[in-house]
mmCIF file with all atom_site columns, C-alpha atoms in Angstrom:
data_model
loop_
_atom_site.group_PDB
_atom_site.id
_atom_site.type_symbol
_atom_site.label_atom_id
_atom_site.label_alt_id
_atom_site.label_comp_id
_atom_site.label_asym_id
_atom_site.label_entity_id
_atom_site.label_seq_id
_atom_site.pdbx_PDB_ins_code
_atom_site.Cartn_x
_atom_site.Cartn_y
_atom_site.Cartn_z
_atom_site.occupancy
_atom_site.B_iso_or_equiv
_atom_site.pdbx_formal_charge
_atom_site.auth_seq_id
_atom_site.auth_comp_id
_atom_site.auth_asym_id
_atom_site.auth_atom_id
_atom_site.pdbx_PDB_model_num
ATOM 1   C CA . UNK A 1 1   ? 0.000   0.000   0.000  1.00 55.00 ? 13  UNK A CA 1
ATOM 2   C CA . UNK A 1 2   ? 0.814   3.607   -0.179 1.00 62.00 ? 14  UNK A CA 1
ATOM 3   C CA . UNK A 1 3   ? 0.287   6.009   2.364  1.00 63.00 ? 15  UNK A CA 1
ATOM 4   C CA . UNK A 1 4   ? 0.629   9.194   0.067  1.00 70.00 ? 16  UNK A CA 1
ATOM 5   C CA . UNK A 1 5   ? -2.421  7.658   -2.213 1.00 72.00 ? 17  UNK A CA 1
ATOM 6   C CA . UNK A 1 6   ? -4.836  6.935   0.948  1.00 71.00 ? 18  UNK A CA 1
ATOM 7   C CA . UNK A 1 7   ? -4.282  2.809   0.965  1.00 68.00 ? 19  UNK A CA 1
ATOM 8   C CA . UNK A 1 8   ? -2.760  1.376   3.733  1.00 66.00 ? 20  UNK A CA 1
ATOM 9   C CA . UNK A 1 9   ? -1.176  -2.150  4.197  1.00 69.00 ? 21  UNK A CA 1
ATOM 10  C CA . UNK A 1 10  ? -1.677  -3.905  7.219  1.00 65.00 ? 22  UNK A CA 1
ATOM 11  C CA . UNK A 1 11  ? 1.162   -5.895  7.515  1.00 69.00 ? 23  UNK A CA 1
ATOM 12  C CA . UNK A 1 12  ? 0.478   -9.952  7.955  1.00 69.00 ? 24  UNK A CA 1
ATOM 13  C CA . UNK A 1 13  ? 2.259   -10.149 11.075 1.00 68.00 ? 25  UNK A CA 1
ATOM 14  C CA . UNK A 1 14  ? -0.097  -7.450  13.104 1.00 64.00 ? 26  UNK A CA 1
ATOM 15  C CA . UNK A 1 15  ? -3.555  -9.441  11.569 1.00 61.00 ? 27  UNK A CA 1
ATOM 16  C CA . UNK A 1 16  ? -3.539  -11.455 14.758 1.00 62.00 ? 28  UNK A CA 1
ATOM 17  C CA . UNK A 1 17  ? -3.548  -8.326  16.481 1.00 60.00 ? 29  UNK A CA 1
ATOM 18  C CA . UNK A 1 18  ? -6.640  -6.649  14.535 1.00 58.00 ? 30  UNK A CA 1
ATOM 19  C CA . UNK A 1 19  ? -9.827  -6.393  16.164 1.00 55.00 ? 31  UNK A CA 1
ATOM 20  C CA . UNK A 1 20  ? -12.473 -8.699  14.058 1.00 56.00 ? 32  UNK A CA 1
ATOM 21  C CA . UNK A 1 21  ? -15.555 -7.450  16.075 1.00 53.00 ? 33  UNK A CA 1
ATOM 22  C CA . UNK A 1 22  ? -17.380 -3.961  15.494 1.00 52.00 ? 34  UNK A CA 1
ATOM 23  C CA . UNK A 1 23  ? -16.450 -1.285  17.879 1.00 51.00 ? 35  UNK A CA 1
ATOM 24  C CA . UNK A 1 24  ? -19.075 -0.252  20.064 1.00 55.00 ? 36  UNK A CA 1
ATOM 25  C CA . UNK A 1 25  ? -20.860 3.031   19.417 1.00 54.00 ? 37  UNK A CA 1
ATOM 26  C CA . UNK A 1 26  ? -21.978 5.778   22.190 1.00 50.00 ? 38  UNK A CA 1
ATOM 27  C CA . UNK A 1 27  ? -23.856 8.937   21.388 1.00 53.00 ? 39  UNK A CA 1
ATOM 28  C CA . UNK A 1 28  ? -27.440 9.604   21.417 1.00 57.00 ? 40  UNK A CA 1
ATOM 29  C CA . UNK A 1 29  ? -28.479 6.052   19.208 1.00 57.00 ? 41  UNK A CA 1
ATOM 30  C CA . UNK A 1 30  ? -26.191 3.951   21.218 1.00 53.00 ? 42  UNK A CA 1
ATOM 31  C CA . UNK A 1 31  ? -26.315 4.875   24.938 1.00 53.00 ? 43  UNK A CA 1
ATOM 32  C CA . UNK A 1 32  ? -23.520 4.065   27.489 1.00 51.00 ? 44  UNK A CA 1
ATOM 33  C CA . UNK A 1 33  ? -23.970 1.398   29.593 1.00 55.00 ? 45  UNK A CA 1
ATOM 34  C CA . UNK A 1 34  ? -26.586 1.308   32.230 1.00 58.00 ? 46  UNK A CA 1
ATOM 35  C CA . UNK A 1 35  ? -25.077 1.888   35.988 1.00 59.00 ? 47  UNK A CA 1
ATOM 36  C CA . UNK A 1 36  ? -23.983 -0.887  38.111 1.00 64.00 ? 48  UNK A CA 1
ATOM 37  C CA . UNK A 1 37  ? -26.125 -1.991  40.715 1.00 67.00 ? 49  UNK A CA 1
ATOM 38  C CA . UNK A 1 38  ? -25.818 -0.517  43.841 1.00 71.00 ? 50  UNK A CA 1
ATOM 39  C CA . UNK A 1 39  ? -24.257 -4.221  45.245 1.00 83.00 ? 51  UNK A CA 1
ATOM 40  C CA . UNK A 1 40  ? -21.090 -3.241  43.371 1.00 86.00 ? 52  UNK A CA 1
ATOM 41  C CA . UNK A 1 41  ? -19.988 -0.128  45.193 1.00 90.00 ? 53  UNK A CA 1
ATOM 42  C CA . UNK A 1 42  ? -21.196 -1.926  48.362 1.00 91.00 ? 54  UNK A CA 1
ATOM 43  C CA . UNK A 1 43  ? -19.204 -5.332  47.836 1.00 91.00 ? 55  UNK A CA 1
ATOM 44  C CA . UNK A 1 44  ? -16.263 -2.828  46.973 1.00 92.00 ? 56  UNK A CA 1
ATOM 45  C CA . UNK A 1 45  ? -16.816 -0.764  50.336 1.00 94.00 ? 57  UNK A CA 1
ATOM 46  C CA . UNK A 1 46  ? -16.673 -4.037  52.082 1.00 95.00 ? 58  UNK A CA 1
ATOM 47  C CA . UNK A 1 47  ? -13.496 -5.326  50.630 1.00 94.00 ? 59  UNK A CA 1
ATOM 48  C CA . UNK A 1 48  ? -11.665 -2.019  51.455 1.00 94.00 ? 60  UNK A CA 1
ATOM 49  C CA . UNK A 1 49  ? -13.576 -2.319  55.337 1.00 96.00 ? 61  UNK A CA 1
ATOM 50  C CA . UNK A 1 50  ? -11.579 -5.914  55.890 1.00 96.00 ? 62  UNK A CA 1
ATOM 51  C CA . UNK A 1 51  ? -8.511  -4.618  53.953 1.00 93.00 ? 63  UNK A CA 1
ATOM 52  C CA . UNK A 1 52  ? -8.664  -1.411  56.452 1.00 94.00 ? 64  UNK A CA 1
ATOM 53  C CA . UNK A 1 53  ? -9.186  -3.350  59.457 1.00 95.00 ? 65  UNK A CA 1
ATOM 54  C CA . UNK A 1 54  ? -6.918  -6.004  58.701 1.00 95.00 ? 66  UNK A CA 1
ATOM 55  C CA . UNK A 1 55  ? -3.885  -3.293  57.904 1.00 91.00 ? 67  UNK A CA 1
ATOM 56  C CA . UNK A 1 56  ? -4.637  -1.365  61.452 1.00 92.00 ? 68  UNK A CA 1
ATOM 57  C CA . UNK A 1 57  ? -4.262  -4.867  63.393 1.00 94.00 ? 69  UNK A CA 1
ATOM 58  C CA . UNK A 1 58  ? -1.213  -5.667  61.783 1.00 91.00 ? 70  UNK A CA 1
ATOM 59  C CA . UNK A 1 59  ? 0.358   -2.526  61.838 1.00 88.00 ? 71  UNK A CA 1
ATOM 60  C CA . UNK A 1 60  ? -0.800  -1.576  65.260 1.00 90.00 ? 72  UNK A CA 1
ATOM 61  C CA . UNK A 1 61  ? -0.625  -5.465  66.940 1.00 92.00 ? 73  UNK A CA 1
ATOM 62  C CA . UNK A 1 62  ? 1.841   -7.208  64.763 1.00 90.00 ? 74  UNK A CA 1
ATOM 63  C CA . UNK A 1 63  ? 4.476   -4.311  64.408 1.00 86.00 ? 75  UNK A CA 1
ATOM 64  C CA . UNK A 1 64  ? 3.489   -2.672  67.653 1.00 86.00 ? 76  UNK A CA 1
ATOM 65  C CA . UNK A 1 65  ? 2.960   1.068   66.132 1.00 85.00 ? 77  UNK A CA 1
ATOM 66  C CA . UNK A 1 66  ? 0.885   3.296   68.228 1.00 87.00 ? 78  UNK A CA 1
ATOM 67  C CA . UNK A 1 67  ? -2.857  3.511   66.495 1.00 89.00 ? 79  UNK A CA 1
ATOM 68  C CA . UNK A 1 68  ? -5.092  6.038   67.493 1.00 91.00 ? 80  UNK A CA 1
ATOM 69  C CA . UNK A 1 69  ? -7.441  3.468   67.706 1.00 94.00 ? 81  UNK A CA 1
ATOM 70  C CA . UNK A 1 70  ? -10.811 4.433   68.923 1.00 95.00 ? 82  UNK A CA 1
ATOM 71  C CA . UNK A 1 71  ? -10.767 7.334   66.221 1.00 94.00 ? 83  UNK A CA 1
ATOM 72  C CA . UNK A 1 72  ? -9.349  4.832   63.685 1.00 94.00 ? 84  UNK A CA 1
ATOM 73  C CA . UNK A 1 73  ? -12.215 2.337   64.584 1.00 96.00 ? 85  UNK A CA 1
ATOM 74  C CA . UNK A 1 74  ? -14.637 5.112   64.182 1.00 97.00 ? 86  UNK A CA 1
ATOM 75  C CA . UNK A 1 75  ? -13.662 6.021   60.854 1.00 96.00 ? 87  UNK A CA 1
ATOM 76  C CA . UNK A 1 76  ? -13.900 2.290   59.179 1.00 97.00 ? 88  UNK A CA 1
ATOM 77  C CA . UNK A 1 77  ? -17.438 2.161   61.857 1.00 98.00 ? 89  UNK A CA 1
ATOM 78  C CA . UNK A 1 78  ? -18.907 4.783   59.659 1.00 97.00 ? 90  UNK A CA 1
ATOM 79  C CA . UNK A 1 79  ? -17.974 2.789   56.456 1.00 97.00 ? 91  UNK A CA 1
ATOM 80  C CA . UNK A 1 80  ? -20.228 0.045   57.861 1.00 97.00 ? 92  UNK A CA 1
ATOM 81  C CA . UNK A 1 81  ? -22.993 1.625   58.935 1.00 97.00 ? 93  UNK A CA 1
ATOM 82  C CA . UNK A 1 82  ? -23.309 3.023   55.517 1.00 96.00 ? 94  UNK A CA 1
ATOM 83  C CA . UNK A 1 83  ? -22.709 -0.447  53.737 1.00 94.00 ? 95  UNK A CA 1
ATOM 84  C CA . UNK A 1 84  ? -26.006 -1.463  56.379 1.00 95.00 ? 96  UNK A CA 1
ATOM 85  C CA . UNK A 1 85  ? -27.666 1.179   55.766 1.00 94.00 ? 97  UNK A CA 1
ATOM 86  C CA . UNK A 1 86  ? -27.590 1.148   51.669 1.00 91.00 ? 98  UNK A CA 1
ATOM 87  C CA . UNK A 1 87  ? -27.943 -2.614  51.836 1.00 89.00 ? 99  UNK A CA 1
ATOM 88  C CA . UNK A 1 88  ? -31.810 -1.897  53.626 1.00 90.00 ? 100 UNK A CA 1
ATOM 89  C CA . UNK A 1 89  ? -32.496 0.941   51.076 1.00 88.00 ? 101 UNK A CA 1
ATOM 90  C CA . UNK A 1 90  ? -31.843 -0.778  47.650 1.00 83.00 ? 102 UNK A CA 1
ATOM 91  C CA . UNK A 1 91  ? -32.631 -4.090  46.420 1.00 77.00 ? 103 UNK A CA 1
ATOM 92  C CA . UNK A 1 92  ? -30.113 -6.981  45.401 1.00 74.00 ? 104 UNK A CA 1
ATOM 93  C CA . UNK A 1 93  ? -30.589 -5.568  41.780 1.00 74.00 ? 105 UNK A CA 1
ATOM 94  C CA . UNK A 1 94  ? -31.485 -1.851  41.947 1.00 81.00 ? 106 UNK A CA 1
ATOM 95  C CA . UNK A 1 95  ? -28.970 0.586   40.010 1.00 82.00 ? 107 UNK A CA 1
ATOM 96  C CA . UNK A 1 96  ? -28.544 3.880   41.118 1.00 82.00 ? 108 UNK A CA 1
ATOM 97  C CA . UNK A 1 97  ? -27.480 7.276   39.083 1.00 84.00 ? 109 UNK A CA 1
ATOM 98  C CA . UNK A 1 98  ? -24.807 9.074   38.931 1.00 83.00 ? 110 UNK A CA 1
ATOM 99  C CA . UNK A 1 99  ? -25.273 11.905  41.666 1.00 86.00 ? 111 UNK A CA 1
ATOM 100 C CA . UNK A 1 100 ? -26.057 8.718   44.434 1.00 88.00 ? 112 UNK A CA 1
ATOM 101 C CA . UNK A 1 101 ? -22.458 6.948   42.812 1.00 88.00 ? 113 UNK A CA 1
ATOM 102 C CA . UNK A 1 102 ? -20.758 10.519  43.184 1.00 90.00 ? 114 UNK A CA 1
ATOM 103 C CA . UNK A 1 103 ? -21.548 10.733  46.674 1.00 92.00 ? 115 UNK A CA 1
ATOM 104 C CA . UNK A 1 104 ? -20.607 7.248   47.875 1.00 93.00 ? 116 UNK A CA 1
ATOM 105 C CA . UNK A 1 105 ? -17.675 7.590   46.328 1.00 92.00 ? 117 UNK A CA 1
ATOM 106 C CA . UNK A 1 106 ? -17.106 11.077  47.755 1.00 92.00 ? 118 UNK A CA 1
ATOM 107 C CA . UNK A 1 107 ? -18.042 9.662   50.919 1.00 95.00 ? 119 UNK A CA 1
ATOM 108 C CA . UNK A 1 108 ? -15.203 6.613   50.421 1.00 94.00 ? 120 UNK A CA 1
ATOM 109 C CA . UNK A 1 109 ? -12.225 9.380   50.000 1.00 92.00 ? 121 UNK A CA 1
ATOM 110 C CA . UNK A 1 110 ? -13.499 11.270  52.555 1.00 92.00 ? 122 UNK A CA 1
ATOM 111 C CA . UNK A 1 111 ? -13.594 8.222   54.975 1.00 94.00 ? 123 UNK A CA 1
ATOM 112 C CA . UNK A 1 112 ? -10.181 7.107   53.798 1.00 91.00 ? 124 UNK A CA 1
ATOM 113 C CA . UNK A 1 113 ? -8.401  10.894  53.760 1.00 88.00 ? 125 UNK A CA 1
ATOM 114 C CA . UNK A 1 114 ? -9.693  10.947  57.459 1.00 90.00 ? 126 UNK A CA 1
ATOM 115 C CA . UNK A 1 115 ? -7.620  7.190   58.045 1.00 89.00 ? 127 UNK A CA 1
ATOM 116 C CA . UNK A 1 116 ? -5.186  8.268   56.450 1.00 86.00 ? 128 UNK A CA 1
ATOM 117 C CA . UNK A 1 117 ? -4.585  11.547  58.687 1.00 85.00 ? 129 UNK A CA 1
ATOM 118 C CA . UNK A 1 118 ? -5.199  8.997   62.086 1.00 86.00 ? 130 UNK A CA 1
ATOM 119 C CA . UNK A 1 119 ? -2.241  7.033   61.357 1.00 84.00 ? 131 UNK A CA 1
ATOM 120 C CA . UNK A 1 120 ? 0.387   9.241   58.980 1.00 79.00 ? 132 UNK A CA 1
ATOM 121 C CA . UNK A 1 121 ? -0.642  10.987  56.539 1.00 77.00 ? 133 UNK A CA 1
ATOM 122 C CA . UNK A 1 122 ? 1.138   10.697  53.043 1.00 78.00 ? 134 UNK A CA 1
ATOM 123 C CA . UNK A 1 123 ? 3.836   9.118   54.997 1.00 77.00 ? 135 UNK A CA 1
ATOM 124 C CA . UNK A 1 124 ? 1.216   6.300   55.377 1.00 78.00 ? 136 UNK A CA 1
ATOM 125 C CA . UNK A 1 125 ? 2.199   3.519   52.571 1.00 75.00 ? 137 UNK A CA 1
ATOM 126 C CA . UNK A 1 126 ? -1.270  2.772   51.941 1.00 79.00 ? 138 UNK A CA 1
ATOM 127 C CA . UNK A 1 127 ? -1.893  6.312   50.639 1.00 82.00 ? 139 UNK A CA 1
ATOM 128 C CA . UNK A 1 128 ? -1.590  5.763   47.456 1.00 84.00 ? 140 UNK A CA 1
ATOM 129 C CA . UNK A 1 129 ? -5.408  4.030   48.136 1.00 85.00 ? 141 UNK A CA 1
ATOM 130 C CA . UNK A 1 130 ? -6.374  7.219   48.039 1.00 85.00 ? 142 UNK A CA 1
ATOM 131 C CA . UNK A 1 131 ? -6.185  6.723   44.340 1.00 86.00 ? 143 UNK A CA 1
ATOM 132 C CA . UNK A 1 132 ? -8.848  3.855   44.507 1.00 88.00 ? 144 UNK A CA 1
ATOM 133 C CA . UNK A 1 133 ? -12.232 6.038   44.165 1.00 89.00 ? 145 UNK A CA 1
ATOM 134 C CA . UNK A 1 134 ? -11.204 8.477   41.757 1.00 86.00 ? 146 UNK A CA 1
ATOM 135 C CA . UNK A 1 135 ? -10.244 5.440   39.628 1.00 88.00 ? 147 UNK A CA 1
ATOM 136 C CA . UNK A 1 136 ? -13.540 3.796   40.520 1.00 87.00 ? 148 UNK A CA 1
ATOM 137 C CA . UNK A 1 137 ? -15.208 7.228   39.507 1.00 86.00 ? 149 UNK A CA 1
ATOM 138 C CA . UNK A 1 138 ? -13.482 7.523   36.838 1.00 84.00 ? 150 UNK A CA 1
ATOM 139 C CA . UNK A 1 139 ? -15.238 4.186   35.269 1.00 82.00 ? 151 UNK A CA 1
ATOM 140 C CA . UNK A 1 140 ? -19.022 5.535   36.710 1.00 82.00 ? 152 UNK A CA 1
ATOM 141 C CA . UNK A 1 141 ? -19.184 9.207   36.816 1.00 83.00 ? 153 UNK A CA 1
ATOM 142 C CA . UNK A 1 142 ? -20.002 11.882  33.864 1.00 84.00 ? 154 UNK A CA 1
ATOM 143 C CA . UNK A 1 143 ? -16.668 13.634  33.292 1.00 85.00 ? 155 UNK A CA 1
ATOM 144 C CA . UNK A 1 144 ? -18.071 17.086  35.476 1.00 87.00 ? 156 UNK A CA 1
ATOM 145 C CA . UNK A 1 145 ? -18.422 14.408  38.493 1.00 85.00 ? 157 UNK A CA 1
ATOM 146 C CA . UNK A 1 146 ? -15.099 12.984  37.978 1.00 86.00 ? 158 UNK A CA 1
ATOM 147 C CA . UNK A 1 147 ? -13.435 16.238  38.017 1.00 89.00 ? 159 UNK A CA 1
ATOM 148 C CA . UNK A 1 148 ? -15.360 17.018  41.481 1.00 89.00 ? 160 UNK A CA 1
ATOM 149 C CA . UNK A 1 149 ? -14.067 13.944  42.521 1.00 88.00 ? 161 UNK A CA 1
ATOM 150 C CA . UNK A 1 150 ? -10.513 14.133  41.761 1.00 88.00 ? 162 UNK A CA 1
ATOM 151 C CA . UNK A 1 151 ? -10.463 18.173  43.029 1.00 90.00 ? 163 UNK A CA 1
ATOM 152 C CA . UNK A 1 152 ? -11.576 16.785  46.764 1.00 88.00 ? 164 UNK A CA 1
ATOM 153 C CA . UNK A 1 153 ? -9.078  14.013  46.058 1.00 85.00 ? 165 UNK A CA 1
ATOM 154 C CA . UNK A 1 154 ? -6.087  16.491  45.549 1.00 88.00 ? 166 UNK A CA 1
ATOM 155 C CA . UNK A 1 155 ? -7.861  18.960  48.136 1.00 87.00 ? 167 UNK A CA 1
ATOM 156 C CA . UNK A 1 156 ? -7.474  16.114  51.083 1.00 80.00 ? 168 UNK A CA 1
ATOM 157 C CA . UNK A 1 157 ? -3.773  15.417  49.251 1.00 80.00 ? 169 UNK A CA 1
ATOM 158 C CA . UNK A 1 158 ? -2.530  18.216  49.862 1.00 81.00 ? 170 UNK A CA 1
ATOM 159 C CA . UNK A 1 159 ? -4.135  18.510  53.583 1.00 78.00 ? 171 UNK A CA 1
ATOM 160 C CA . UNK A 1 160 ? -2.514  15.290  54.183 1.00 71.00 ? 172 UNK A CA 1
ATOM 161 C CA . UNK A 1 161 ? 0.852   16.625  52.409 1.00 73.00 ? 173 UNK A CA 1
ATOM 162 C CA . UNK A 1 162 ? 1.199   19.657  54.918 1.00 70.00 ? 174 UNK A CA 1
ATOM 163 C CA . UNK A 1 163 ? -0.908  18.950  57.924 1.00 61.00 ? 175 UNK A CA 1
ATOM 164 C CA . UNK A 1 164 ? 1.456   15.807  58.567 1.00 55.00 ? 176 UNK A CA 1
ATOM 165 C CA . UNK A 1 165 ? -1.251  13.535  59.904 1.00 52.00 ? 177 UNK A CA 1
ATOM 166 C CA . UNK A 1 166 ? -2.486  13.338  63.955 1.00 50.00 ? 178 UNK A CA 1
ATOM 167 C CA . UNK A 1 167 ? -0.066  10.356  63.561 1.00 49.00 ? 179 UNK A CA 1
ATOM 168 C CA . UNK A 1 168 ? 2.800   11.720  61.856 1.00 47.00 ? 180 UNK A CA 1
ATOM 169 C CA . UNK A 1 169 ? 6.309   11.404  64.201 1.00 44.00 ? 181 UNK A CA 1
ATOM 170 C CA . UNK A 1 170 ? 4.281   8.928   65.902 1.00 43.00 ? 182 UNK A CA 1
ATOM 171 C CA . UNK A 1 171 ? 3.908   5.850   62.760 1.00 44.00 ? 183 UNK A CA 1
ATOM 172 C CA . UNK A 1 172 ? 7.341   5.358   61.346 1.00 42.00 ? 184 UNK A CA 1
ATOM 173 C CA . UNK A 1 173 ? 6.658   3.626   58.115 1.00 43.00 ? 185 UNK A CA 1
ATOM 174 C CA . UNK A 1 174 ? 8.549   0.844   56.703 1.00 41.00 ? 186 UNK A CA 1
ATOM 175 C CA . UNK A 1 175 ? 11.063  0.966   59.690 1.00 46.00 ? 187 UNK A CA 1
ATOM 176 C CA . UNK A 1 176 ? 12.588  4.250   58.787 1.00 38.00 ? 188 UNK A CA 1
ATOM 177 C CA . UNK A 1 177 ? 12.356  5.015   62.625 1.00 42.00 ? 189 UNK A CA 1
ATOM 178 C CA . UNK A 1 178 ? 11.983  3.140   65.548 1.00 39.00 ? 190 UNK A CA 1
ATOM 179 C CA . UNK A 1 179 ? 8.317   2.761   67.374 1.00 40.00 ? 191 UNK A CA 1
#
């Protein structure tokens, strides 16, 4: 083929690599994808309760770092009563829009910028979680609902980056200092 004439050759060795199917449309006669149901964010939530939990015992137990723990505990506490209290509001199978999606996820940052502070700040190595619902969002949210998402995410970022954290003297990550 010749590029200067408009033909192209595909060479033979990139035909494994060519997609055979029709790419999928969006725009006003192909619609995105309908939301997830309101069990995803939920199961999601509950993985990141047991990872939380499970990283404070360790940490605080197994390494013997001071915790702030009834604050800590309160944090993660409020995670679960929301997970309860969404799990009585919606059904197995309801989906919900993208201002209720926005807010959970808000909700999750928030909840996780506030652990974060208890026990280090960006000093904590688990910071980079932080990441985790702006990615999430990022998949669910209309692109003004993103942005809002990722402007509290770099607003509590930067808190954490000069407040220090409640914790911050006190956790020495990754055995930089002693206990």
């Amino acid at each position: 083929g010749d590029l200067l004439d408009g033909v192209p050759l595909l060479s033979p060795l990139a035909w494994p690599l060519a997609n055979r199917r029709p790419l999928k449309r969006t725009g006003p006669p192909h619609p995105p994808r309908a939301p997830p149901p309101e069990q995803t964010l939920v199961l999601l939530r509950w993985a990141a309760i047991l990872g939380q939990l499970l990283a404070l015992f360790v940490i605080g137990h197994g390494f013997g770092y001071p915790i702030p723990w009834m604050p800590a505990l309160t944090a993660i506490a409020a995670s679960v009563a929301l997970n309860l209290g969404l799990t009585l509001v919606y059904g197995r199978h309801d989906r919900i829009d993208g201002r209720a999606a926005m807010l959970q996820l808000g909700f999750d940052l928030v909840q996780l910028s506030v652990l974060l502070f208890l026990t280090g700040g960006l000093s904590n190595p688990f910071a980079l979680l932080l990441l985790a619902p702006v990615t999430i969002a990022a998949t669910l949210l209309s692109a003004l609902g993103e942005l809002a998402l990722a402007t509290i995410g770099v607003v509590h970022t930067l808190a954490a980056a000069f407040g220090g954290g409640a914790a911050s003297g006190r956790l020495a990550w990754l055995g930089l200092a002693s206990p």
